[in-house]
Coordinates of C-alpha atoms in Angstrom, one line a residue:
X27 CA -129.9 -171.2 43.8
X28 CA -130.7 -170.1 47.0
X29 CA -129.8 -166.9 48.9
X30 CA -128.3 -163.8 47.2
X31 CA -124.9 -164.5 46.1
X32 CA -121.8 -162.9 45.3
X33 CA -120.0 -165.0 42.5
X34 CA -116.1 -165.7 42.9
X35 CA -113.5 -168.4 41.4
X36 CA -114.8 -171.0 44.1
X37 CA -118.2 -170.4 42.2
X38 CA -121.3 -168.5 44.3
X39 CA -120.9 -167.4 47.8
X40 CA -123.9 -166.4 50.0
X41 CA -124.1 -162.5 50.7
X42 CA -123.0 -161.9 54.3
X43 CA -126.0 -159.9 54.8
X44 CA -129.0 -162.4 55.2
X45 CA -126.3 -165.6 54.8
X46 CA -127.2 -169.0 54.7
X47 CA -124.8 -170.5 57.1
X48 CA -125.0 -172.6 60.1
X49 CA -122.9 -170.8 63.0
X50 CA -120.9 -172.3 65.8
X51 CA -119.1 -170.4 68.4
X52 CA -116.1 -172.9 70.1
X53 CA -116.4 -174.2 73.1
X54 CA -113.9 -174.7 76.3
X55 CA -112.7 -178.4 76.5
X56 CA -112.7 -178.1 80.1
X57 CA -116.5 -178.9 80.1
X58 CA -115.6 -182.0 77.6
X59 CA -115.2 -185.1 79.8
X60 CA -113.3 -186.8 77.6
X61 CA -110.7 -184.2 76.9
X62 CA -110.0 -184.1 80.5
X63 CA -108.9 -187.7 80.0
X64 CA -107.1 -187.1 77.3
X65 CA -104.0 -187.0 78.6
X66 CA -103.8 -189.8 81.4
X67 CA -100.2 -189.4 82.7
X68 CA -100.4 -185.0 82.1
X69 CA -101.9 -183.1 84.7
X70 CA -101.8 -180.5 82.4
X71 CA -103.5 -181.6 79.6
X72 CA -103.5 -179.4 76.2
X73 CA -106.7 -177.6 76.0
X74 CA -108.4 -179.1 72.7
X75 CA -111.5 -177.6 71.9
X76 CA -114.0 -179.7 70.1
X77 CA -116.2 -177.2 68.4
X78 CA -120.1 -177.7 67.8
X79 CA -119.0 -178.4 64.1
X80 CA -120.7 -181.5 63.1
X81 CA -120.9 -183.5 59.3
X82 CA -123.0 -186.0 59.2
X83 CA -123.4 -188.8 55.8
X84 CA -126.7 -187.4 54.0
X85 CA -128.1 -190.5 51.3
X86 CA -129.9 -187.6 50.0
X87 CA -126.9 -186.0 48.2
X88 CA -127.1 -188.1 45.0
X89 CA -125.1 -188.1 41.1
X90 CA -126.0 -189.7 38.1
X91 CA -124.0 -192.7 36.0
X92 CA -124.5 -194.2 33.2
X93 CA -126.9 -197.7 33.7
X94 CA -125.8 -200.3 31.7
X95 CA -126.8 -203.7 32.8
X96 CA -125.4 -207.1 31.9
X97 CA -122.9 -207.8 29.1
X98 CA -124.4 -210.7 28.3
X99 CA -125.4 -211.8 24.7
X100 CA -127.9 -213.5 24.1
X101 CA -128.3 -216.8 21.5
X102 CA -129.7 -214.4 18.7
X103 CA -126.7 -212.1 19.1
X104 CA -128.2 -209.2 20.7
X105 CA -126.7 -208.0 23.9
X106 CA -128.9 -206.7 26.9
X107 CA -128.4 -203.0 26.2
X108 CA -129.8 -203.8 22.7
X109 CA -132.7 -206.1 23.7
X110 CA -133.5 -203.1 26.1
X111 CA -133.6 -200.0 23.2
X112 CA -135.7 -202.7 20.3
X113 CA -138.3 -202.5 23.5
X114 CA -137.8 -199.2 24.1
X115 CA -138.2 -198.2 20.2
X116 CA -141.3 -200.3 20.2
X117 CA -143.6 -198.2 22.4
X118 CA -146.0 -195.4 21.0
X119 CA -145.2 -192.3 20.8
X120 CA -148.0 -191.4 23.2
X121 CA -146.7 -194.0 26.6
X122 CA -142.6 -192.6 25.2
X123 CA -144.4 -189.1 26.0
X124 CA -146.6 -189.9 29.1
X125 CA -143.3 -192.1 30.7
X126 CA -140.6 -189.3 29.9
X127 CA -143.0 -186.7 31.6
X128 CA -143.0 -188.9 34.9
X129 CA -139.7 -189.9 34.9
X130 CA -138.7 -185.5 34.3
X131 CA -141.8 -185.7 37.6
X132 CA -139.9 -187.5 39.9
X133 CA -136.3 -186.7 39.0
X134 CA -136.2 -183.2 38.1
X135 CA -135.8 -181.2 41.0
X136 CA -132.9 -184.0 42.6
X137 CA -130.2 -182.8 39.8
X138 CA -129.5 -179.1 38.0
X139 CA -129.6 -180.2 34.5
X140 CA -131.8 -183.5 33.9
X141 CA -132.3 -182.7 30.5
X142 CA -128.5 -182.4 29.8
X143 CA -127.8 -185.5 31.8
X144 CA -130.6 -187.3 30.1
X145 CA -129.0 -186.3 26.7
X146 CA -125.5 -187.7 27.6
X147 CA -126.0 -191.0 28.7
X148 CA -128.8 -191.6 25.3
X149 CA -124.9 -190.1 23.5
X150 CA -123.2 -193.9 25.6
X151 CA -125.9 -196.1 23.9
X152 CA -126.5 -194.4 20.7
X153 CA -123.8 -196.2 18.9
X154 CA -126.7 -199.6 19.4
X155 CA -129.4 -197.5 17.7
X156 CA -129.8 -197.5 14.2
X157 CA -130.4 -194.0 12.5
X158 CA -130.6 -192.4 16.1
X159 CA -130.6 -189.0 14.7
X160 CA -134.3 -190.1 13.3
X161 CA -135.6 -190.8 16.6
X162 CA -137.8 -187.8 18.2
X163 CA -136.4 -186.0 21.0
X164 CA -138.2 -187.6 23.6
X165 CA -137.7 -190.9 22.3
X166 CA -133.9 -190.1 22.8
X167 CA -134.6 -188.9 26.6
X168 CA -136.5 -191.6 27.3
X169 CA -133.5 -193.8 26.3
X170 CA -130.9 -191.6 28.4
X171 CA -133.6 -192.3 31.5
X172 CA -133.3 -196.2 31.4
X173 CA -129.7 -195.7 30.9
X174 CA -129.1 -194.0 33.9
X175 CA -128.9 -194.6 37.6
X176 CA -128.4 -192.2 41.0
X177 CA -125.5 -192.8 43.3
X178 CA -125.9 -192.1 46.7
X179 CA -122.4 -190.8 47.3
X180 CA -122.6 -190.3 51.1
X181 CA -124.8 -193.3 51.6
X182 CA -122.3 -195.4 54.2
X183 CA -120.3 -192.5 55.3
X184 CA -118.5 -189.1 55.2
X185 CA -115.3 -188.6 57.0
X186 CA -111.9 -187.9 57.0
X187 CA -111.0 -184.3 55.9
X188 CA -108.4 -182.1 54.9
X189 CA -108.9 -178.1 54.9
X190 CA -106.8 -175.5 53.1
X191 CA -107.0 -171.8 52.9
X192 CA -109.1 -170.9 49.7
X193 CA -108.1 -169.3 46.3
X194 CA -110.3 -166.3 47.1
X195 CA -110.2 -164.4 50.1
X196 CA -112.1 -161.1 49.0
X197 CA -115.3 -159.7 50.1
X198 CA -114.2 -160.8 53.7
X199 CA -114.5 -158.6 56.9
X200 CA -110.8 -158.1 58.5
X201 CA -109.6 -161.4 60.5
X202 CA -111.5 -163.7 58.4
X203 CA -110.0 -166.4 56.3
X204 CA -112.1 -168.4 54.2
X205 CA -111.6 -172.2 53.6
X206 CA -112.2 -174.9 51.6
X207 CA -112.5 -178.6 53.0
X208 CA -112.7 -182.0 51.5
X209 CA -114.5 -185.0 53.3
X210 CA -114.1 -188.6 51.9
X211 CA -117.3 -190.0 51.2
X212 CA -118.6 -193.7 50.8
X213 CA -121.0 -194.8 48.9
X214 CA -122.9 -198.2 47.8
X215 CA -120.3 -200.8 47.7
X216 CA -117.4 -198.9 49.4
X217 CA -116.4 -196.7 46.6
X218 CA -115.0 -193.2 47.8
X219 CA -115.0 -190.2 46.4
X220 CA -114.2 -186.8 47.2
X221 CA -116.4 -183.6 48.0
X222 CA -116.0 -180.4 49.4
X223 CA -117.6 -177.9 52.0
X224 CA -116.7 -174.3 52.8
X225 CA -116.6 -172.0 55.3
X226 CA -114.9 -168.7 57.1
X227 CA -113.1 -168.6 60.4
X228 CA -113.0 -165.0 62.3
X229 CA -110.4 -163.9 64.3
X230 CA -112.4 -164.8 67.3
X231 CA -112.7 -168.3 66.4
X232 CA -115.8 -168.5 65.3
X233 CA -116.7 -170.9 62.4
X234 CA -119.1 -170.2 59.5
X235 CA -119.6 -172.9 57.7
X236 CA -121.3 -172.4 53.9
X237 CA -125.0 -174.1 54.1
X238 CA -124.2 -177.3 51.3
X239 CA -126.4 -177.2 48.0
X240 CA -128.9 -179.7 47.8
X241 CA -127.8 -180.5 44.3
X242 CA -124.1 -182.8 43.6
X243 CA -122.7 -183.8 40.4
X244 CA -119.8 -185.6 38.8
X245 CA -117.1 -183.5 36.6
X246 CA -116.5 -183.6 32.4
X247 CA -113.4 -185.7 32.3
X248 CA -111.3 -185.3 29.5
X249 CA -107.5 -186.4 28.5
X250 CA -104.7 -184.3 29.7
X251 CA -101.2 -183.8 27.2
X252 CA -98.9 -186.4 28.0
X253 CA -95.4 -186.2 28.7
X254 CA -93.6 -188.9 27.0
X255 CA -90.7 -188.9 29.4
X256 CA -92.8 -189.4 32.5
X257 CA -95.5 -191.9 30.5
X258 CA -91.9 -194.3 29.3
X259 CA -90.6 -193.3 33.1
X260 CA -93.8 -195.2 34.7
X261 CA -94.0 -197.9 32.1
X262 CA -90.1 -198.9 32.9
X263 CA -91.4 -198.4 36.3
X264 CA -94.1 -201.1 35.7
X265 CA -91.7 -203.5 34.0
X266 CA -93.2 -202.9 30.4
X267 CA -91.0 -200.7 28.9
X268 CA -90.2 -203.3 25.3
X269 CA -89.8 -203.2 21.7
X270 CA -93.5 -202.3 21.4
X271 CA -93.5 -199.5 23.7
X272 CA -91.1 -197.7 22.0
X273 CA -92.5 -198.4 18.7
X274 CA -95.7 -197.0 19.8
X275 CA -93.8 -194.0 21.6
X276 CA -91.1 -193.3 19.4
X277 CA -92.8 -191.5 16.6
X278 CA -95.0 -189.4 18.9
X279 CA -93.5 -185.8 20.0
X280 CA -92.6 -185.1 23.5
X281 CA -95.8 -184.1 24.3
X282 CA -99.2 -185.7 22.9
X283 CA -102.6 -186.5 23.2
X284 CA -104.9 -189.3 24.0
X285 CA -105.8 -189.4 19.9
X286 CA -102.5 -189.4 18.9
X287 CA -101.6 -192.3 21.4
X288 CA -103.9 -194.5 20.1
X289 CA -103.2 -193.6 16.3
X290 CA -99.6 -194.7 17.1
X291 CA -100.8 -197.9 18.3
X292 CA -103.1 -198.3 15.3
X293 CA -100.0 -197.9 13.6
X294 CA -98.2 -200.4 14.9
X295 CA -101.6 -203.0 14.5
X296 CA -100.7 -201.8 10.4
X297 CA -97.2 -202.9 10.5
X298 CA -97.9 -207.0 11.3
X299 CA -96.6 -207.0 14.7
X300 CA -98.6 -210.1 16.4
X301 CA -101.5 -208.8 18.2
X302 CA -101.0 -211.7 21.0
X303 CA -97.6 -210.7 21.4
X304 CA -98.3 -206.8 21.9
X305 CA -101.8 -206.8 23.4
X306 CA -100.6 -207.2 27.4
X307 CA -98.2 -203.9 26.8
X308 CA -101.2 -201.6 25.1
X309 CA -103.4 -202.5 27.3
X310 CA -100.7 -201.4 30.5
X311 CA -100.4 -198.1 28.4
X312 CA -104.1 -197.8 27.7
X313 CA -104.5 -198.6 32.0
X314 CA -101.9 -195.6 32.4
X315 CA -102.8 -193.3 29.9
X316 CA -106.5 -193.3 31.2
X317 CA -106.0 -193.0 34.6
X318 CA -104.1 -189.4 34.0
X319 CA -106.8 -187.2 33.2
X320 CA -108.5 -183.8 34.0
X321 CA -112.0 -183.1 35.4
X322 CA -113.9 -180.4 34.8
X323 CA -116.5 -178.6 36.7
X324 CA -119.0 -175.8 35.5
X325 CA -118.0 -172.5 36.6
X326 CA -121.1 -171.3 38.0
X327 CA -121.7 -174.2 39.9
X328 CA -121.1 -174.3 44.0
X329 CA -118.2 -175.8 45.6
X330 CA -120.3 -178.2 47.6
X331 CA -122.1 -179.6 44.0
X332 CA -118.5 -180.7 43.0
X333 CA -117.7 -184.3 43.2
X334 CA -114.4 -185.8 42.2
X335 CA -115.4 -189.2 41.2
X336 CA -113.6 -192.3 40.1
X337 CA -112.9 -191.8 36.3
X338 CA -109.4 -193.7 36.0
X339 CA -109.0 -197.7 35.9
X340 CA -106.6 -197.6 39.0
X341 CA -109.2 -195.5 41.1
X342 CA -112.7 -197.7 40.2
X343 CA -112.5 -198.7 43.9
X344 CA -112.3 -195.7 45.1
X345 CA -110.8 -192.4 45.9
X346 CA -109.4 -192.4 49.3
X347 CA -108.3 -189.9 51.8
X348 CA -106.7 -186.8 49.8
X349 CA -104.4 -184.5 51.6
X350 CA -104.9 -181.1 50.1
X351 CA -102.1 -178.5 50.7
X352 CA -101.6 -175.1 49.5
X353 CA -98.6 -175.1 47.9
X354 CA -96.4 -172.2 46.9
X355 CA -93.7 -172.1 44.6
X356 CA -90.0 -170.0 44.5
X357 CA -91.7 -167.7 42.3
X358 CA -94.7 -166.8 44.4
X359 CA -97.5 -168.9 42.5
X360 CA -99.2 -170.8 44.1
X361 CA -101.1 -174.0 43.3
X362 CA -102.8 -176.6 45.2
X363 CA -102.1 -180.4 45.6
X364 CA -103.7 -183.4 46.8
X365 CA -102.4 -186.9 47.4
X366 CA -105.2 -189.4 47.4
X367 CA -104.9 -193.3 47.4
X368 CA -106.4 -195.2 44.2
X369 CA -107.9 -198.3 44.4
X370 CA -108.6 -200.6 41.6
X371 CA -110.4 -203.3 44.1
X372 CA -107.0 -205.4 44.2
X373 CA -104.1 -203.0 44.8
X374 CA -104.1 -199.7 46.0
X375 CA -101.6 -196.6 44.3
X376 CA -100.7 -192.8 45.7
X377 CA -101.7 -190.2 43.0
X378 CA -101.7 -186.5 42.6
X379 CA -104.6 -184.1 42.3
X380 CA -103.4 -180.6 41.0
X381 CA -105.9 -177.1 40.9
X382 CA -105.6 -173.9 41.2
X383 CA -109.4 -173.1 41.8
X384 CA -111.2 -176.2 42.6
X385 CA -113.0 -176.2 39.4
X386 CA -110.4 -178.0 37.3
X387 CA -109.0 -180.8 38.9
X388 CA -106.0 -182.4 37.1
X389 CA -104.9 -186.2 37.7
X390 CA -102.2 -188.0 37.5
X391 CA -99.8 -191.1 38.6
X392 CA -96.9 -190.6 41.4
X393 CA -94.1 -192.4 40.0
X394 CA -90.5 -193.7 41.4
X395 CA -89.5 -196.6 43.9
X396 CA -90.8 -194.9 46.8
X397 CA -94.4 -193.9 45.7
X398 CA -96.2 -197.1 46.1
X399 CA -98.4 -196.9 49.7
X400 CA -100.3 -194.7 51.3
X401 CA -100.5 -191.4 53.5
X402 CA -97.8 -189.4 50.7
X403 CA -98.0 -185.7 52.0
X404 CA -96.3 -182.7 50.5
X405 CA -94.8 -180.4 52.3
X406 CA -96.3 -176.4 51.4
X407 CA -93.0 -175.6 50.4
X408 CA -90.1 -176.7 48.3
X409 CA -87.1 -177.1 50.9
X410 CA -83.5 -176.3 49.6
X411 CA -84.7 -176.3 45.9
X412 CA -86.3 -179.7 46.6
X413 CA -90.3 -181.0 46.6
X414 CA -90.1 -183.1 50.1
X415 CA -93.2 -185.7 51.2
X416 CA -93.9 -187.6 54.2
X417 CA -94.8 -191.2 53.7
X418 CA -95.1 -194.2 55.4
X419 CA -93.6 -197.0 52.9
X420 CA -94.1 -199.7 55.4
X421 CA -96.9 -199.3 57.1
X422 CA -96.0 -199.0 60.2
X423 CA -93.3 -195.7 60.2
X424 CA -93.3 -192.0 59.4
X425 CA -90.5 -191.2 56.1
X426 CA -89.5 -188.1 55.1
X427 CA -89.4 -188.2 50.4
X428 CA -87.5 -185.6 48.9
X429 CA -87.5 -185.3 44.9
X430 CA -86.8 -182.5 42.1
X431 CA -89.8 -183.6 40.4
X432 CA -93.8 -183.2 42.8
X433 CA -94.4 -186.5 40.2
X434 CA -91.6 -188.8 40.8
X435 CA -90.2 -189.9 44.3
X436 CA -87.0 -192.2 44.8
X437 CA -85.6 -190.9 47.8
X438 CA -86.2 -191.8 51.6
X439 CA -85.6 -192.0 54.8
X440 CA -87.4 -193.2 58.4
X441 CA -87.7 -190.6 60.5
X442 CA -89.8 -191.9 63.3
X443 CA -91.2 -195.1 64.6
X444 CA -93.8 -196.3 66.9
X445 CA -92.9 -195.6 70.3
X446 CA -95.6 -194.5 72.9
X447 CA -98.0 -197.2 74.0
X448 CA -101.2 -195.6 71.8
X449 CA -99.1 -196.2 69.0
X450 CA -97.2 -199.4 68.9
X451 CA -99.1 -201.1 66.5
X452 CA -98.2 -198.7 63.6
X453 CA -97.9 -194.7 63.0
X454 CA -98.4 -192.0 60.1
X455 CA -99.0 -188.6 59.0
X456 CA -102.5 -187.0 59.3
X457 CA -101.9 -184.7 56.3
X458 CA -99.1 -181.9 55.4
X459 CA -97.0 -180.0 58.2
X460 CA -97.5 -176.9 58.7
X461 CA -94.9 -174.3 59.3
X462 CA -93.9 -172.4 62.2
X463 CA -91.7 -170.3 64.2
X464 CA -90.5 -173.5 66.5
X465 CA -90.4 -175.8 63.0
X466 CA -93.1 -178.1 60.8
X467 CA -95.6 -178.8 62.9
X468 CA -97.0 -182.6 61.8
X469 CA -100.2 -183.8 63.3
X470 CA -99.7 -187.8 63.5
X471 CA -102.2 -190.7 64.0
X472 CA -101.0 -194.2 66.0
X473 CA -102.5 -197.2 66.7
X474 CA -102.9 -199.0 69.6
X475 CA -104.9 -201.6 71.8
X476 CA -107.9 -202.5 69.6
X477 CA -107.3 -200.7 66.9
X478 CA -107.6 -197.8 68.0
X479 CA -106.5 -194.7 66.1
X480 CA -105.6 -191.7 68.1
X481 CA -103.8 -188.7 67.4
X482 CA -100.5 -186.8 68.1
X483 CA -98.0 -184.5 66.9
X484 CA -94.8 -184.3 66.3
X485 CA -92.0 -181.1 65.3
X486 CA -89.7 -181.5 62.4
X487 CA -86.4 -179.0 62.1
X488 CA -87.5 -175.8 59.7
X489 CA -84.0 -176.3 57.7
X490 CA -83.4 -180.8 57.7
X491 CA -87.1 -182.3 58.5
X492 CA -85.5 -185.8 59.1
X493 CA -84.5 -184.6 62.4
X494 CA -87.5 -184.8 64.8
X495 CA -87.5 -182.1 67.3
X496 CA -90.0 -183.6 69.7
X497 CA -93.2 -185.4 70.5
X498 CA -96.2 -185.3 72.3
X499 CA -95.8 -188.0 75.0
X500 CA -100.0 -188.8 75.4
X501 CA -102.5 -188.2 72.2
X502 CA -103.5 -184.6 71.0
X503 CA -107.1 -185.8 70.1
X504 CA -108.7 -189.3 70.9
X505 CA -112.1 -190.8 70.2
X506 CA -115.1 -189.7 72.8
X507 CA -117.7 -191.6 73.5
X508 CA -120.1 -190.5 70.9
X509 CA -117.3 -191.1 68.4
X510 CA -116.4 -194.6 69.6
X511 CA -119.4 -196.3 67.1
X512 CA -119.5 -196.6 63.7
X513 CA -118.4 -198.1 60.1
X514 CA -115.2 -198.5 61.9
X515 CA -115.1 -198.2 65.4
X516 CA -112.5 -196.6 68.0
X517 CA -111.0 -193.9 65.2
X518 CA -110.4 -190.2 65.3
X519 CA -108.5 -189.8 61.8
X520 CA -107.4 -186.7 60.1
X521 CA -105.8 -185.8 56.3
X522 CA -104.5 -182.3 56.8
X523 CA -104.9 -179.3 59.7
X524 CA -104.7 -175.5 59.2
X525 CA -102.8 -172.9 61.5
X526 CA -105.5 -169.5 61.4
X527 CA -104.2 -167.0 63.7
X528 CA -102.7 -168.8 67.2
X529 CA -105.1 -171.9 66.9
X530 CA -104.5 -175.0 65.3
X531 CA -107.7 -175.8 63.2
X532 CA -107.8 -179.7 63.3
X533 CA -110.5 -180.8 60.7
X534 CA -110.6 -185.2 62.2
X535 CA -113.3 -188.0 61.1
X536 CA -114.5 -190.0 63.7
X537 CA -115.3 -194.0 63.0
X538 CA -115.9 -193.4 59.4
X539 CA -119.2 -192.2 59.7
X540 CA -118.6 -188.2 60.4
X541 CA -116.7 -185.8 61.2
X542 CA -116.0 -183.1 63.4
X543 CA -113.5 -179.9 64.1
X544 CA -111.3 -179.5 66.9
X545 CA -109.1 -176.5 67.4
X546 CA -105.6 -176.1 70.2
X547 CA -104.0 -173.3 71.2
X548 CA -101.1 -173.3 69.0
X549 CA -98.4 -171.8 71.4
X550 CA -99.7 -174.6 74.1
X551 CA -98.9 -176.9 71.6
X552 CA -95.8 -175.7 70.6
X553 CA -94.2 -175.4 74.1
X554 CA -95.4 -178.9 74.7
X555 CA -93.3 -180.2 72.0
X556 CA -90.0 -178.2 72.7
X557 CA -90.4 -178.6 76.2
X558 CA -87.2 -181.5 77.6

């Protein structure tokens, strides 16, 4: 821990007195060549500010997994992880001491809890050890150790945010709002996940972002309680929704657990039904039931520490680009959601992150006709009784999704299509409007010659969203030349923007290797839209 801290339902927070933080006042875009380019055909251009803001991928910000390597068996039937634990039990007590006490050396001070984590992943092998609760405690660490691995989770990249408001706003001076913001961050092999940083704005503009903990780790998954009617809802969704599904549904009540699911199916194993016959439909509701889930974080731990990691079968890809927005409900509670995409390495799948203080995270599927591609993005507010979503079904136009229910989505309709010349190729939504006076305010990205990914904005009617109210003619925010270069080139790219006082605060990854903030004047940008 460093720093003095005043603890709060986002975990610590540095004292303001003596804080950690890493200051940045905004500066003018008039002395940013490439904002004066930004809009060609405007001799006006809107005065976007890049701030001094920068994130940058750090390989040192590491999590643990569990290490288990090979599944092969070998001819005298033992498997890998087996062969590894006889060797393992074979060695003295003394070298089980002396190579615990340099493995605790060199990893110790890289996680919070070694120990702990050392003691959970010896808990995924144990089941290959015979009378395990015999062995000594080291021996048992020493186990854990070769059955672990660090993940570098920023290793290839960190980009792509979204920023919200935060569930606790106390302790501030007047005209600060403190924030919460996610970043997408790529690891070995491409997988994504999603971390956070933290910070306060001040009525001046001025940007305080929290100084990130040295330490990250992975959440305590654990099952959520089903709903029966949306788990039959997806599976007739899915096209597996038979004889065995409801003989493994039908007895359970209309809301159940993960152990009660599978003692239902055990069930039907009892009563003779051929295993060939029924094993394609459990294992579709095994794939759903796992990948709807909660994760867990320790209370006391720092917002920047948490990682939401792939857990679920449909996200082992990769968690990609959540859209976080601070949703508030009829009654005045308020909770927040993200859309993410889920990739499973061969198709990808919209799904719902739900919190209310970014220490419990709960998953789950999106389900209906129309929740099947990327870029879903809820709206902060229910309009006329009714959840509504922006979407882009065909990967190339914006939609507007309306639905009773946040979890299932049926209806849609096109609201806008590629049009100006930086856009042609395709268009979408770069996170959740945001209200106004003059209407939903919806920052946009298009894509144009080379691939190039620029964004805009465009107004949506307060009362009927699908009617567009007007556009920027030339892009809001396109890539300099220090953001030209990286994982992928020629992209400024954003998954949600917050409206703090009369600025826009635009939160945009550049390339996919960092990312940056921007902020606009908000009436600027306003009387750019409704101006004929």
């Amino acid at each position: 821990m460093i720093g003095p801290r005043r603890d709060g339902p986002q975990g610590p927070r540095p004292e303001r007195a003596g804080r950690l933080r890493s200051t940045f006042a905004f500066q003018r875009s008039t002395n940013d060549a490439d904002s004066q380019r930004q809009a060609t055909h405007d001799m006006n251009p809107l005065p976007v500010t890049r701030t001094a803001v920068r994130f940058a991928p750090d390989p040192h910000r590491v999590v643990t997994k569990p290490f288990l390597p090979g599944k092969q068996v070998f001819p005298d039937g033992q498997s890998r992880v087996e062969l590894i634990i006889k060797r393992i039990l074979a060695m003295p007590e003394e070298e089980v001491a002396s190579t615990l006490a340099g493995t605790q050396d060199r990893f110790a001070d890289r996680h919070k809890d070694l120990t702990s984590i050392l003691e959970g992943n010896f808990a995924v092998v144990a089941d290959h050890v015979d009378n395990a609760n015999d062995l000594s405690p080291e021996r048992r660490l020493l186990i854990g150790a070769y059955f672990t691995h660090e993940y570098s989770i920023e290793a290839a990249s960190l980009s792509n945010p979204s920023i919200v408001p935060a569930p606790d706003q106390s302790g501030l001076d007047p005209g600060e709002q403190r924030f919460v913001m996610s970043l997408r961050a790529i690891g070995e092999g491409h997988i994504s996940s999603i971390e956070f940083r933290s910070g306060v704005i001040d009525a001046r503009g001025k940007i305080m972002m929290d100084k990130p903990s040295r330490y990250v780790m992975t959440a305590r998954r654990r099952s959520p309680i089903y709903d029966k009617h949306v788990l039959s809802s997806k599976l007739e969704e899915l096209g597996v929704f038979n004889d065995i599904t409801r003989m493994c549904l039908d007895p359970l009540p209309s809301h159940f657990t993960f152990e009660q699911l599978e003692a239902a199916i055990e069930e039907v194993d009892r009563q003779g039904v051929d295993r060939a016959i029924a094993i394609q439909t459990i294992k579709v509701i095994h794939w759903l039931a796992s990948s709807n889930y909660a994760s867990t974080f320790p209370t006391d731990s720092e917002i920047s520490e948490r990682v939401i990691f792939p857990a679920g079968p449909t996200e082992s890809r990769g968690m990609e680009d959540a859209r976080f927005v601070r949703f508030t409900h009829d009654d005045g509670t308020v909770v927040y959601y993200a859309t993410y995409t889920a990739f499973d390495g061969i198709q990808i799948l919209p799904q719902l992150i739900e919190t209310t203080d970014f220490v419990t995270f709960r998953i789950a599927t999106l389900n209906g006709s129309a929740a099947h591609n990327k870029g879903v993005a809820l709206f902060p507010r229910k309009i006329d009784g009714r959840f509504a979503a922006l979407a882009r079904h065909d990967n190339e136009n914006n939609y507007l999704m309306l639905s009773d229910n946040v979890r299932f989505w049926h209806e849609t309709e096109k609201i806008q299509g590629p049009e100006r010349p930086w856009e042609l190729v395709q268009l979408g939504n770069c996170g959740s409007p945001l209200e106004t006076e003059a209407g939903w305010l919806v920052i946009t990205h298009g894509v144009g010659p080379f691939r190039r990914y620029t964004l805009g904005a465009i107004l949506l009617d307060t009362q009927d969203p699908r009617r567009v109210l007007g556009s920027l003619k030339e892009p809001l925010l396109e890539p300099n030349e220090d953001e030209r270069d990286g994982y992928v080139p020629n992209v400024v790219y954003s998954c949600g923007s917050m409206i703090y006082g009369n600025r826009l605060v635009l939160p945009y990854g550049f390339s996919d290797v960092g990312a940056g903030i921007a902020t606009v004047p908000l009436d600027d940008l306003l009387t750019r839209l409704t101006e004929k």
